[in-house]
């Protein structure tokens, strides 16, 4: 008789994202079942639909319009979830992005990027590039890529913004840093970058980040699973923009930057330090910092109709439409 299989033990608890077991398997702790898009959301009036292109999974959100030819700023969005959980097809994101599209009067292209640990970084970064290429393909003639009529009809290609929450903020930031090296169709320009509670980290702590052994910190353990072989580890410029030199920071491929933070969020100090470093760099655009007092990490995603979420969305709208 063969020997019995060894019992599965817990190797690492990465709550609230996932658990890793000694047999090499993972268990996601945030189930995000698919929720279909809505033709017209009863609360916001926003319509949504899915894109299931061969190279792209996304959901598009179109706010109510009065002019059939009205052009709207385009918001390329990346969701939160520690690179490991979350979905733009979930009930949480449907409610959040309906509210965001309505409050900011933007056409949102939300990207369903590949998740770690099945698809470790840079997979999500590669998906962000594919999504940006797809959006810009709508602005040129004779492209062989299937175009979406909402984007072609209502997208204002002179006002394209990259937007992300938490890990999505990290993806958005890194996409903006690589734009000049990405072969994009046409003559693209990114109007601005909006990163909310961005997932940045590093070996030297900022106030409120961590105490004791950095290797025991959740952010360290997440990054070690999601991008285990990246040069520089947790001080890679992909994760720690504070470690980047001023010359590379100033090469960001957009004309202005908004960094949103929450008072109670452990990630706030590093995000503010990054924004301040950008202000002192040779980056030619305007840099804004928005602080949500009394709030914690990604509060606006889970309570998009709350008072402070509306204040935050108003800041986004002002940044986008000014």
PDB file of C-alpha atoms in Angstrom:
ATOM      1  CA  UNK A   1       0.000   0.000   0.000  1.00  0.00           C
ATOM      2  CA  UNK A   2       1.179   3.505  -0.777  1.00  0.00           C
ATOM      3  CA  UNK A   3       1.918   5.945   1.978  1.00  0.00           C
ATOM      4  CA  UNK A   4      -0.788   8.414   2.930  1.00  0.00           C
ATOM      5  CA  UNK A   5      -0.488  11.960   1.630  1.00  0.00           C
ATOM      6  CA  UNK A   6       0.964  14.426   4.088  1.00  0.00           C
ATOM      7  CA  UNK A   7      -1.715  16.613   5.704  1.00  0.00           C
ATOM      8  CA  UNK A   8      -2.013  20.090   4.291  1.00  0.00           C
ATOM      9  CA  UNK A   9      -0.745  22.729   6.699  1.00  0.00           C
ATOM     10  CA  UNK A  10      -0.919  26.511   6.678  1.00  0.00           C
ATOM     11  CA  UNK A  11       2.346  27.993   5.372  1.00  0.00           C
ATOM     12  CA  UNK A  12       1.363  31.661   5.359  1.00  0.00           C
ATOM     13  CA  UNK A  13      -1.748  33.641   6.261  1.00  0.00           C
ATOM     14  CA  UNK A  14      -2.068  36.652   3.981  1.00  0.00           C
ATOM     15  CA  UNK A  15      -5.489  37.721   5.238  1.00  0.00           C
ATOM     16  CA  UNK A  16      -7.584  39.418   3.985  1.00  0.00           C
ATOM     17  CA  UNK A  17      -6.285  38.272   0.591  1.00  0.00           C
ATOM     18  CA  UNK A  18      -5.380  34.591   0.644  1.00  0.00           C
ATOM     19  CA  UNK A  19      -3.817  31.711   2.551  1.00  0.00           C
ATOM     20  CA  UNK A  20      -0.852  29.701   1.292  1.00  0.00           C
ATOM     21  CA  UNK A  21      -0.580  26.019   2.232  1.00  0.00           C
ATOM     22  CA  UNK A  22       2.370  23.673   2.591  1.00  0.00           C
ATOM     23  CA  UNK A  23       1.309  21.634  -0.451  1.00  0.00           C
ATOM     24  CA  UNK A  24       1.775  24.704  -2.657  1.00  0.00           C
ATOM     25  CA  UNK A  25      -1.926  25.521  -3.033  1.00  0.00           C
ATOM     26  CA  UNK A  26      -3.633  28.824  -2.275  1.00  0.00           C
ATOM     27  CA  UNK A  27      -7.055  29.772  -0.971  1.00  0.00           C
ATOM     28  CA  UNK A  28      -8.530  33.161  -1.885  1.00  0.00           C
ATOM     29  CA  UNK A  29     -10.416  34.721   1.026  1.00  0.00           C
ATOM     30  CA  UNK A  30     -12.392  37.236  -1.019  1.00  0.00           C
ATOM     31  CA  UNK A  31     -14.834  35.503  -3.330  1.00  0.00           C
ATOM     32  CA  UNK A  32     -15.856  37.814  -6.160  1.00  0.00           C
ATOM     33  CA  UNK A  33     -18.605  36.103  -8.177  1.00  0.00           C
ATOM     34  CA  UNK A  34     -19.416  37.592 -11.553  1.00  0.00           C
ATOM     35  CA  UNK A  35     -22.189  40.217 -11.573  1.00  0.00           C
ATOM     36  CA  UNK A  36     -23.530  41.215 -15.004  1.00  0.00           C
ATOM     37  CA  UNK A  37     -23.328  44.810 -16.250  1.00  0.00           C
ATOM     38  CA  UNK A  38     -26.400  47.036 -16.266  1.00  0.00           C
ATOM     39  CA  UNK A  39     -27.917  48.895 -19.204  1.00  0.00           C
ATOM     40  CA  UNK A  40     -28.920  51.759 -16.907  1.00  0.00           C
ATOM     41  CA  UNK A  41     -28.137  51.644 -13.205  1.00  0.00           C
ATOM     42  CA  UNK A  42     -31.244  52.794 -11.255  1.00  0.00           C
ATOM     43  CA  UNK A  43     -29.183  54.782  -8.736  1.00  0.00           C
ATOM     44  CA  UNK A  44     -26.706  56.583 -10.989  1.00  0.00           C
ATOM     45  CA  UNK A  45     -28.059  56.197 -14.507  1.00  0.00           C
ATOM     46  CA  UNK A  46     -24.700  54.771 -15.619  1.00  0.00           C
ATOM     47  CA  UNK A  47     -24.700  52.024 -18.255  1.00  0.00           C
ATOM     48  CA  UNK A  48     -22.033  49.322 -18.398  1.00  0.00           C
ATOM     49  CA  UNK A  49     -20.999  46.497 -20.676  1.00  0.00           C
ATOM     50  CA  UNK A  50     -18.254  43.893 -20.873  1.00  0.00           C
ATOM     51  CA  UNK A  51     -15.359  43.626 -23.296  1.00  0.00           C
ATOM     52  CA  UNK A  52     -14.140  40.082 -23.893  1.00  0.00           C
ATOM     53  CA  UNK A  53     -11.549  40.675 -26.591  1.00  0.00           C
ATOM     54  CA  UNK A  54      -8.960  37.971 -27.198  1.00  0.00           C
ATOM     55  CA  UNK A  55      -6.271  40.071 -25.501  1.00  0.00           C
ATOM     56  CA  UNK A  56      -8.385  42.052 -23.041  1.00  0.00           C
ATOM     57  CA  UNK A  57     -11.046  41.602 -20.385  1.00  0.00           C
ATOM     58  CA  UNK A  58     -12.667  44.860 -19.305  1.00  0.00           C
ATOM     59  CA  UNK A  59     -15.906  46.566 -18.349  1.00  0.00           C
ATOM     60  CA  UNK A  60     -16.887  49.950 -19.771  1.00  0.00           C
ATOM     61  CA  UNK A  61     -18.984  52.463 -17.831  1.00  0.00           C
ATOM     62  CA  UNK A  62     -20.850  55.259 -19.619  1.00  0.00           C
ATOM     63  CA  UNK A  63     -22.620  57.967 -17.603  1.00  0.00           C
ATOM     64  CA  UNK A  64     -25.928  59.470 -18.652  1.00  0.00           C
ATOM     65  CA  UNK A  65     -25.518  61.800 -21.623  1.00  0.00           C
ATOM     66  CA  UNK A  66     -27.862  64.351 -23.170  1.00  0.00           C
ATOM     67  CA  UNK A  67     -26.019  64.754 -26.461  1.00  0.00           C
ATOM     68  CA  UNK A  68     -25.658  61.607 -28.555  1.00  0.00           C
ATOM     69  CA  UNK A  69     -22.302  62.905 -29.808  1.00  0.00           C
ATOM     70  CA  UNK A  70     -21.032  64.096 -26.406  1.00  0.00           C
ATOM     71  CA  UNK A  71     -17.333  63.482 -25.781  1.00  0.00           C
ATOM     72  CA  UNK A  72     -16.161  62.453 -22.311  1.00  0.00           C
ATOM     73  CA  UNK A  73     -12.756  62.071 -20.658  1.00  0.00           C
ATOM     74  CA  UNK A  74     -11.571  58.456 -20.599  1.00  0.00           C
ATOM     75  CA  UNK A  75     -10.522  56.922 -17.285  1.00  0.00           C
ATOM     76  CA  UNK A  76      -8.431  53.747 -17.574  1.00  0.00           C
ATOM     77  CA  UNK A  77      -9.009  52.055 -14.207  1.00  0.00           C
ATOM     78  CA  UNK A  78      -7.183  49.309 -12.276  1.00  0.00           C
ATOM     79  CA  UNK A  79      -8.842  47.722  -9.242  1.00  0.00           C
ATOM     80  CA  UNK A  80      -7.504  47.076  -5.749  1.00  0.00           C
ATOM     81  CA  UNK A  81      -6.811  43.702  -4.114  1.00  0.00           C
ATOM     82  CA  UNK A  82      -3.110  43.260  -3.390  1.00  0.00           C
ATOM     83  CA  UNK A  83      -2.485  41.948  -6.932  1.00  0.00           C
ATOM     84  CA  UNK A  84      -4.125  38.711  -5.763  1.00  0.00           C
ATOM     85  CA  UNK A  85      -7.878  39.249  -5.351  1.00  0.00           C
ATOM     86  CA  UNK A  86     -10.648  41.453  -6.658  1.00  0.00           C
ATOM     87  CA  UNK A  87     -12.473  41.812  -9.950  1.00  0.00           C
ATOM     88  CA  UNK A  88     -14.055  44.630 -11.917  1.00  0.00           C
ATOM     89  CA  UNK A  89     -16.900  42.161 -12.567  1.00  0.00           C
ATOM     90  CA  UNK A  90     -17.814  42.029  -8.845  1.00  0.00           C
ATOM     91  CA  UNK A  91     -20.793  43.611  -7.101  1.00  0.00           C
ATOM     92  CA  UNK A  92     -18.495  45.913  -5.097  1.00  0.00           C
ATOM     93  CA  UNK A  93     -16.776  47.259  -8.201  1.00  0.00           C
ATOM     94  CA  UNK A  94     -20.028  47.621 -10.138  1.00  0.00           C
ATOM     95  CA  UNK A  95     -21.452  49.866  -7.417  1.00  0.00           C
ATOM     96  CA  UNK A  96     -18.177  51.768  -7.003  1.00  0.00           C
ATOM     97  CA  UNK A  97     -17.506  52.385 -10.677  1.00  0.00           C
ATOM     98  CA  UNK A  98     -21.117  53.355 -11.379  1.00  0.00           C
ATOM     99  CA  UNK A  99     -20.758  56.044  -8.722  1.00  0.00           C
ATOM    100  CA  UNK A 100     -17.314  57.121  -9.938  1.00  0.00           C
ATOM    101  CA  UNK A 101     -18.429  57.418 -13.557  1.00  0.00           C
ATOM    102  CA  UNK A 102     -21.524  59.385 -12.566  1.00  0.00           C
ATOM    103  CA  UNK A 103     -19.764  61.763 -10.170  1.00  0.00           C
ATOM    104  CA  UNK A 104     -16.784  62.471 -12.448  1.00  0.00           C
ATOM    105  CA  UNK A 105     -18.695  62.403 -15.759  1.00  0.00           C
ATOM    106  CA  UNK A 106     -16.123  60.080 -17.311  1.00  0.00           C
ATOM    107  CA  UNK A 107     -16.159  57.060 -19.577  1.00  0.00           C
ATOM    108  CA  UNK A 108     -14.406  54.380 -17.537  1.00  0.00           C
ATOM    109  CA  UNK A 109     -12.528  51.430 -19.009  1.00  0.00           C
ATOM    110  CA  UNK A 110     -11.957  49.089 -16.046  1.00  0.00           C
ATOM    111  CA  UNK A 111      -9.368  46.371 -16.674  1.00  0.00           C
ATOM    112  CA  UNK A 112      -9.578  42.776 -15.466  1.00  0.00           C
ATOM    113  CA  UNK A 113      -5.867  42.106 -15.124  1.00  0.00           C
ATOM    114  CA  UNK A 114      -4.351  38.706 -14.327  1.00  0.00           C
ATOM    115  CA  UNK A 115      -3.895  37.916 -10.643  1.00  0.00           C
ATOM    116  CA  UNK A 116      -1.017  36.455  -8.657  1.00  0.00           C
ATOM    117  CA  UNK A 117       0.055  33.924  -7.570  1.00  0.00           C
ATOM    118  CA  UNK A 118      -1.165  32.047 -10.671  1.00  0.00           C
ATOM    119  CA  UNK A 119       0.097  34.938 -12.788  1.00  0.00           C
ATOM    120  CA  UNK A 120       2.907  36.665 -10.944  1.00  0.00           C
ATOM    121  CA  UNK A 121       4.035  40.161 -11.783  1.00  0.00           C
ATOM    122  CA  UNK A 122       4.844  41.541 -14.296  1.00  0.00           C
ATOM    123  CA  UNK A 123       1.682  39.909 -15.752  1.00  0.00           C
ATOM    124  CA  UNK A 124      -0.612  42.666 -14.446  1.00  0.00           C
ATOM    125  CA  UNK A 125       1.799  45.321 -15.734  1.00  0.00           C
ATOM    126  CA  UNK A 126       1.739  43.670 -19.162  1.00  0.00           C
ATOM    127  CA  UNK A 127      -2.070  43.625 -19.096  1.00  0.00           C
ATOM    128  CA  UNK A 128      -2.119  47.346 -18.321  1.00  0.00           C
ATOM    129  CA  UNK A 129      -0.026  47.995 -21.431  1.00  0.00           C
ATOM    130  CA  UNK A 130      -2.377  45.903 -23.560  1.00  0.00           C
ATOM    131  CA  UNK A 131      -5.350  47.835 -22.209  1.00  0.00           C
ATOM    132  CA  UNK A 132      -3.757  51.205 -22.964  1.00  0.00           C
ATOM    133  CA  UNK A 133      -2.908  50.106 -26.513  1.00  0.00           C
ATOM    134  CA  UNK A 134      -6.493  48.951 -26.992  1.00  0.00           C
ATOM    135  CA  UNK A 135      -7.920  52.281 -25.833  1.00  0.00           C
ATOM    136  CA  UNK A 136      -5.596  54.267 -28.082  1.00  0.00           C
ATOM    137  CA  UNK A 137      -6.413  52.045 -31.058  1.00  0.00           C
ATOM    138  CA  UNK A 138      -9.832  53.723 -31.117  1.00  0.00           C
ATOM    139  CA  UNK A 139      -8.221  57.033 -32.054  1.00  0.00           C
ATOM    140  CA  UNK A 140      -6.675  55.874 -35.332  1.00  0.00           C
ATOM    141  CA  UNK A 141      -8.098  54.705 -38.651  1.00  0.00           C
ATOM    142  CA  UNK A 142      -7.696  51.284 -40.225  1.00  0.00           C
ATOM    143  CA  UNK A 143      -6.731  49.478 -37.049  1.00  0.00           C
ATOM    144  CA  UNK A 144      -7.267  45.736 -37.088  1.00  0.00           C
ATOM    145  CA  UNK A 145      -8.357  45.734 -33.454  1.00  0.00           C
ATOM    146  CA  UNK A 146     -12.109  45.524 -32.889  1.00  0.00           C
ATOM    147  CA  UNK A 147     -13.316  48.917 -31.671  1.00  0.00           C
ATOM    148  CA  UNK A 148     -15.991  49.573 -29.089  1.00  0.00           C
ATOM    149  CA  UNK A 149     -18.657  52.047 -30.265  1.00  0.00           C
ATOM    150  CA  UNK A 150     -19.014  53.696 -26.842  1.00  0.00           C
ATOM    151  CA  UNK A 151     -15.324  54.585 -26.818  1.00  0.00           C
ATOM    152  CA  UNK A 152     -15.245  55.577 -30.493  1.00  0.00           C
ATOM    153  CA  UNK A 153     -18.338  57.769 -30.184  1.00  0.00           C
ATOM    154  CA  UNK A 154     -17.999  59.245 -26.704  1.00  0.00           C
ATOM    155  CA  UNK A 155     -14.306  59.021 -25.819  1.00  0.00           C
ATOM    156  CA  UNK A 156     -12.319  62.263 -25.800  1.00  0.00           C
ATOM    157  CA  UNK A 157      -8.830  61.142 -26.789  1.00  0.00           C
ATOM    158  CA  UNK A 158      -7.328  64.460 -25.754  1.00  0.00           C
ATOM    159  CA  UNK A 159      -8.343  63.674 -22.155  1.00  0.00           C
ATOM    160  CA  UNK A 160      -7.149  60.210 -21.154  1.00  0.00           C
ATOM    161  CA  UNK A 161      -6.396  59.552 -17.494  1.00  0.00           C
ATOM    162  CA  UNK A 162      -4.891  56.521 -15.768  1.00  0.00           C
ATOM    163  CA  UNK A 163      -6.531  55.674 -12.430  1.00  0.00           C
ATOM    164  CA  UNK A 164      -6.036  52.988  -9.802  1.00  0.00           C
ATOM    165  CA  UNK A 165      -6.756  52.050  -6.196  1.00  0.00           C
ATOM    166  CA  UNK A 166      -4.148  50.416  -3.890  1.00  0.00           C
ATOM    167  CA  UNK A 167      -2.481  47.646  -5.959  1.00  0.00           C
ATOM    168  CA  UNK A 168      -4.284  49.176  -8.925  1.00  0.00           C
ATOM    169  CA  UNK A 169      -2.633  52.465  -8.019  1.00  0.00           C
ATOM    170  CA  UNK A 170       0.723  50.692  -8.190  1.00  0.00           C
ATOM    171  CA  UNK A 171      -0.183  49.320 -11.630  1.00  0.00           C
ATOM    172  CA  UNK A 172      -1.340  52.750 -12.808  1.00  0.00           C
ATOM    173  CA  UNK A 173       1.856  54.390 -11.539  1.00  0.00           C
ATOM    174  CA  UNK A 174       4.103  51.846 -13.245  1.00  0.00           C
ATOM    175  CA  UNK A 175       2.163  52.140 -16.490  1.00  0.00           C
ATOM    176  CA  UNK A 176       2.683  55.908 -16.463  1.00  0.00           C
ATOM    177  CA  UNK A 177       6.408  55.387 -15.955  1.00  0.00           C
ATOM    178  CA  UNK A 178       6.657  53.112 -19.005  1.00  0.00           C
ATOM    179  CA  UNK A 179       4.522  55.021 -21.500  1.00  0.00           C
ATOM    180  CA  UNK A 180       7.476  56.468 -23.404  1.00  0.00           C
ATOM    181  CA  UNK A 181       8.806  52.963 -24.047  1.00  0.00           C
ATOM    182  CA  UNK A 182       5.496  51.365 -25.074  1.00  0.00           C
ATOM    183  CA  UNK A 183       4.768  51.264 -28.823  1.00  0.00           C
ATOM    184  CA  UNK A 184       1.328  52.878 -28.851  1.00  0.00           C
ATOM    185  CA  UNK A 185      -0.845  53.562 -31.913  1.00  0.00           C
ATOM    186  CA  UNK A 186      -1.147  57.152 -33.059  1.00  0.00           C
ATOM    187  CA  UNK A 187       0.410  60.035 -31.159  1.00  0.00           C
ATOM    188  CA  UNK A 188      -0.918  59.367 -27.671  1.00  0.00           C
ATOM    189  CA  UNK A 189      -0.780  61.692 -24.714  1.00  0.00           C
ATOM    190  CA  UNK A 190      -1.887  60.930 -21.171  1.00  0.00           C
ATOM    191  CA  UNK A 191      -3.542  63.903 -19.498  1.00  0.00           C
ATOM    192  CA  UNK A 192      -3.015  62.762 -15.942  1.00  0.00           C
ATOM    193  CA  UNK A 193      -2.436  60.043 -13.379  1.00  0.00           C
ATOM    194  CA  UNK A 194      -4.725  59.496 -10.370  1.00  0.00           C
ATOM    195  CA  UNK A 195      -3.469  57.036  -7.759  1.00  0.00           C
ATOM    196  CA  UNK A 196      -5.544  56.381  -4.653  1.00  0.00           C
ATOM    197  CA  UNK A 197      -3.964  54.839  -1.548  1.00  0.00           C
ATOM    198  CA  UNK A 198      -1.215  53.363  -3.771  1.00  0.00           C
ATOM    199  CA  UNK A 199       0.463  50.124  -2.766  1.00  0.00           C
ATOM    200  CA  UNK A 200       4.027  51.380  -2.249  1.00  0.00           C
ATOM    201  CA  UNK A 201       6.469  49.919   0.265  1.00  0.00           C
ATOM    202  CA  UNK A 202      10.183  49.684   1.088  1.00  0.00           C
ATOM    203  CA  UNK A 203      12.769  48.442   3.551  1.00  0.00           C
ATOM    204  CA  UNK A 204      13.140  51.736   5.432  1.00  0.00           C
ATOM    205  CA  UNK A 205       9.846  52.450   7.214  1.00  0.00           C
ATOM    206  CA  UNK A 206       7.869  55.665   7.163  1.00  0.00           C
ATOM    207  CA  UNK A 207       5.718  56.772  10.089  1.00  0.00           C
ATOM    208  CA  UNK A 208       2.981  54.250  10.845  1.00  0.00           C
ATOM    209  CA  UNK A 209       4.124  51.701   8.237  1.00  0.00           C
ATOM    210  CA  UNK A 210       5.613  48.911  10.335  1.00  0.00           C
ATOM    211  CA  UNK A 211       7.711  48.061  13.368  1.00  0.00           C
ATOM    212  CA  UNK A 212      10.105  45.172  13.905  1.00  0.00           C
ATOM    213  CA  UNK A 213      11.145  42.697  11.231  1.00  0.00           C
ATOM    214  CA  UNK A 214      10.090  43.978   7.802  1.00  0.00           C
ATOM    215  CA  UNK A 215       9.843  40.392   6.535  1.00  0.00           C
ATOM    216  CA  UNK A 216       6.869  39.833   8.859  1.00  0.00           C
ATOM    217  CA  UNK A 217       4.964  42.763   7.381  1.00  0.00           C
ATOM    218  CA  UNK A 218       1.972  41.886   5.212  1.00  0.00           C
ATOM    219  CA  UNK A 219       3.109  44.187   2.401  1.00  0.00           C
ATOM    220  CA  UNK A 220       6.523  42.487   2.292  1.00  0.00           C
ATOM    221  CA  UNK A 221       4.942  39.023   2.170  1.00  0.00           C
ATOM    222  CA  UNK A 222       2.483  40.055  -0.546  1.00  0.00           C
ATOM    223  CA  UNK A 223       5.260  41.452  -2.729  1.00  0.00           C
ATOM    224  CA  UNK A 224       7.440  38.374  -2.145  1.00  0.00           C
ATOM    225  CA  UNK A 225       4.690  36.148  -3.541  1.00  0.00           C
ATOM    226  CA  UNK A 226       3.555  38.472  -6.332  1.00  0.00           C
ATOM    227  CA  UNK A 227       7.001  39.427  -7.691  1.00  0.00           C
ATOM    228  CA  UNK A 228       9.550  37.120  -6.030  1.00  0.00           C
ATOM    229  CA  UNK A 229      12.455  37.602  -8.447  1.00  0.00           C
ATOM    230  CA  UNK A 230      12.285  41.326  -9.129  1.00  0.00           C
ATOM    231  CA  UNK A 231      15.691  43.048  -8.856  1.00  0.00           C
ATOM    232  CA  UNK A 232      15.825  45.154  -5.702  1.00  0.00           C
ATOM    233  CA  UNK A 233      13.128  43.195  -3.886  1.00  0.00           C
ATOM    234  CA  UNK A 234      10.925  45.509  -1.831  1.00  0.00           C
ATOM    235  CA  UNK A 235      13.105  48.453  -2.820  1.00  0.00           C
ATOM    236  CA  UNK A 236      12.504  47.875  -6.507  1.00  0.00           C
ATOM    237  CA  UNK A 237      11.242  51.083  -8.188  1.00  0.00           C
ATOM    238  CA  UNK A 238       8.126  49.059  -9.078  1.00  0.00           C
ATOM    239  CA  UNK A 239       7.178  49.054  -5.396  1.00  0.00           C
ATOM    240  CA  UNK A 240       9.223  51.860  -3.853  1.00  0.00           C
ATOM    241  CA  UNK A 241       9.234  54.993  -6.029  1.00  0.00           C
ATOM    242  CA  UNK A 242      11.120  56.786  -3.258  1.00  0.00           C
ATOM    243  CA  UNK A 243      14.123  54.695  -4.313  1.00  0.00           C
ATOM    244  CA  UNK A 244      13.912  55.958  -7.899  1.00  0.00           C
ATOM    245  CA  UNK A 245      16.168  58.816  -8.963  1.00  0.00           C
ATOM    246  CA  UNK A 246      14.683  62.221  -9.778  1.00  0.00           C
ATOM    247  CA  UNK A 247      15.508  61.915 -13.467  1.00  0.00           C
ATOM    248  CA  UNK A 248      13.423  58.771 -13.893  1.00  0.00           C
ATOM    249  CA  UNK A 249      10.532  60.189 -11.859  1.00  0.00           C
ATOM    250  CA  UNK A 250      10.413  63.330 -13.990  1.00  0.00           C
ATOM    251  CA  UNK A 251      10.052  61.135 -17.091  1.00  0.00           C
ATOM    252  CA  UNK A 252       6.500  60.157 -16.091  1.00  0.00           C
ATOM    253  CA  UNK A 253       4.374  60.024 -19.215  1.00  0.00           C
ATOM    254  CA  UNK A 254       1.557  62.350 -18.220  1.00  0.00           C
ATOM    255  CA  UNK A 255       1.025  66.054 -17.700  1.00  0.00           C
ATOM    256  CA  UNK A 256      -0.207  66.097 -14.087  1.00  0.00           C
ATOM    257  CA  UNK A 257      -0.516  63.897 -11.014  1.00  0.00           C
ATOM    258  CA  UNK A 258      -3.044  63.481  -8.200  1.00  0.00           C
ATOM    259  CA  UNK A 259      -2.170  61.334  -5.165  1.00  0.00           C
ATOM    260  CA  UNK A 260      -5.075  60.569  -2.830  1.00  0.00           C
ATOM    261  CA  UNK A 261      -4.442  59.256   0.683  1.00  0.00           C
ATOM    262  CA  UNK A 262      -6.486  58.407   3.768  1.00  0.00           C
ATOM    263  CA  UNK A 263      -5.593  59.646   7.255  1.00  0.00           C
ATOM    264  CA  UNK A 264      -5.750  56.217   8.937  1.00  0.00           C
ATOM    265  CA  UNK A 265      -4.092  54.243   6.147  1.00  0.00           C
ATOM    266  CA  UNK A 266      -0.657  52.747   6.927  1.00  0.00           C
ATOM    267  CA  UNK A 267       0.364  53.416   3.303  1.00  0.00           C
ATOM    268  CA  UNK A 268      -0.225  57.168   3.554  1.00  0.00           C
ATOM    269  CA  UNK A 269       3.194  58.418   4.683  1.00  0.00           C
ATOM    270  CA  UNK A 270       5.081  56.816   1.789  1.00  0.00           C
ATOM    271  CA  UNK A 271       2.519  58.003  -0.759  1.00  0.00           C
ATOM    272  CA  UNK A 272       2.800  61.581   0.541  1.00  0.00           C
ATOM    273  CA  UNK A 273       6.606  61.338   0.475  1.00  0.00           C
ATOM    274  CA  UNK A 274       6.410  60.186  -3.140  1.00  0.00           C
ATOM    275  CA  UNK A 275       4.173  63.130  -4.066  1.00  0.00           C
ATOM    276  CA  UNK A 276       6.498  65.565  -2.326  1.00  0.00           C
ATOM    277  CA  UNK A 277       9.471  64.067  -4.150  1.00  0.00           C
ATOM    278  CA  UNK A 278       7.623  64.520  -7.436  1.00  0.00           C
ATOM    279  CA  UNK A 279       7.034  68.179  -6.591  1.00  0.00           C
ATOM    280  CA  UNK A 280      10.781  68.669  -6.093  1.00  0.00           C
ATOM    281  CA  UNK A 281      11.754  66.717  -9.207  1.00  0.00           C
ATOM    282  CA  UNK A 282      11.946  68.098 -12.730  1.00  0.00           C
ATOM    283  CA  UNK A 283       8.493  66.740 -13.532  1.00  0.00           C
ATOM    284  CA  UNK A 284       6.913  69.656 -15.415  1.00  0.00           C
ATOM    285  CA  UNK A 285       3.312  68.990 -14.425  1.00  0.00           C
ATOM    286  CA  UNK A 286       1.233  69.904 -11.412  1.00  0.00           C
ATOM    287  CA  UNK A 287       1.225  67.541  -8.411  1.00  0.00           C
ATOM    288  CA  UNK A 288      -1.744  67.462  -6.036  1.00  0.00           C
ATOM    289  CA  UNK A 289      -2.199  65.630  -2.734  1.00  0.00           C
ATOM    290  CA  UNK A 290      -5.713  64.947  -1.439  1.00  0.00           C
ATOM    291  CA  UNK A 291      -6.201  63.715   2.136  1.00  0.00           C
ATOM    292  CA  UNK A 292      -9.430  62.060   3.319  1.00  0.00           C
ATOM    293  CA  UNK A 293      -9.545  62.798   7.042  1.00  0.00           C
ATOM    294  CA  UNK A 294     -10.850  60.104   9.386  1.00  0.00           C
ATOM    295  CA  UNK A 295     -10.809  57.437   6.674  1.00  0.00           C
ATOM    296  CA  UNK A 296      -8.867  54.208   6.103  1.00  0.00           C
ATOM    297  CA  UNK A 297      -7.617  52.246   3.137  1.00  0.00           C
ATOM    298  CA  UNK A 298      -9.950  52.147   0.096  1.00  0.00           C
ATOM    299  CA  UNK A 299     -12.945  53.419   2.080  1.00  0.00           C
ATOM    300  CA  UNK A 300     -14.422  54.929  -1.102  1.00  0.00           C
ATOM    301  CA  UNK A 301     -14.497  51.565  -2.896  1.00  0.00           C
ATOM    302  CA  UNK A 302     -16.719  50.000  -0.241  1.00  0.00           C
ATOM    303  CA  UNK A 303     -18.827  53.091   0.507  1.00  0.00           C
ATOM    304  CA  UNK A 304     -18.917  55.046  -2.776  1.00  0.00           C
ATOM    305  CA  UNK A 305     -22.021  56.991  -1.840  1.00  0.00           C
ATOM    306  CA  UNK A 306     -20.682  58.181   1.521  1.00  0.00           C
ATOM    307  CA  UNK A 307     -19.985  61.835   2.226  1.00  0.00           C
ATOM    308  CA  UNK A 308     -16.198  61.557   2.132  1.00  0.00           C
ATOM    309  CA  UNK A 309     -16.290  59.444  -1.026  1.00  0.00           C
ATOM    310  CA  UNK A 310     -18.315  62.150  -2.736  1.00  0.00           C
ATOM    311  CA  UNK A 311     -15.798  64.783  -1.600  1.00  0.00           C
ATOM    312  CA  UNK A 312     -13.011  62.635  -3.048  1.00  0.00           C
ATOM    313  CA  UNK A 313     -14.847  62.117  -6.340  1.00  0.00           C
ATOM    314  CA  UNK A 314     -15.418  65.871  -6.584  1.00  0.00           C
ATOM    315  CA  UNK A 315     -11.636  66.334  -6.303  1.00  0.00           C
ATOM    316  CA  UNK A 316     -11.145  63.806  -9.098  1.00  0.00           C
ATOM    317  CA  UNK A 317     -13.715  65.589 -11.258  1.00  0.00           C
ATOM    318  CA  UNK A 318     -12.033  68.951 -10.725  1.00  0.00           C
ATOM    319  CA  UNK A 319      -8.651  67.436 -11.598  1.00  0.00           C
ATOM    320  CA  UNK A 320      -9.999  65.754 -14.726  1.00  0.00           C
ATOM    321  CA  UNK A 321     -12.087  68.608 -16.127  1.00  0.00           C
ATOM    322  CA  UNK A 322      -9.769  71.523 -15.324  1.00  0.00           C
TER     323      UNK A 322
END
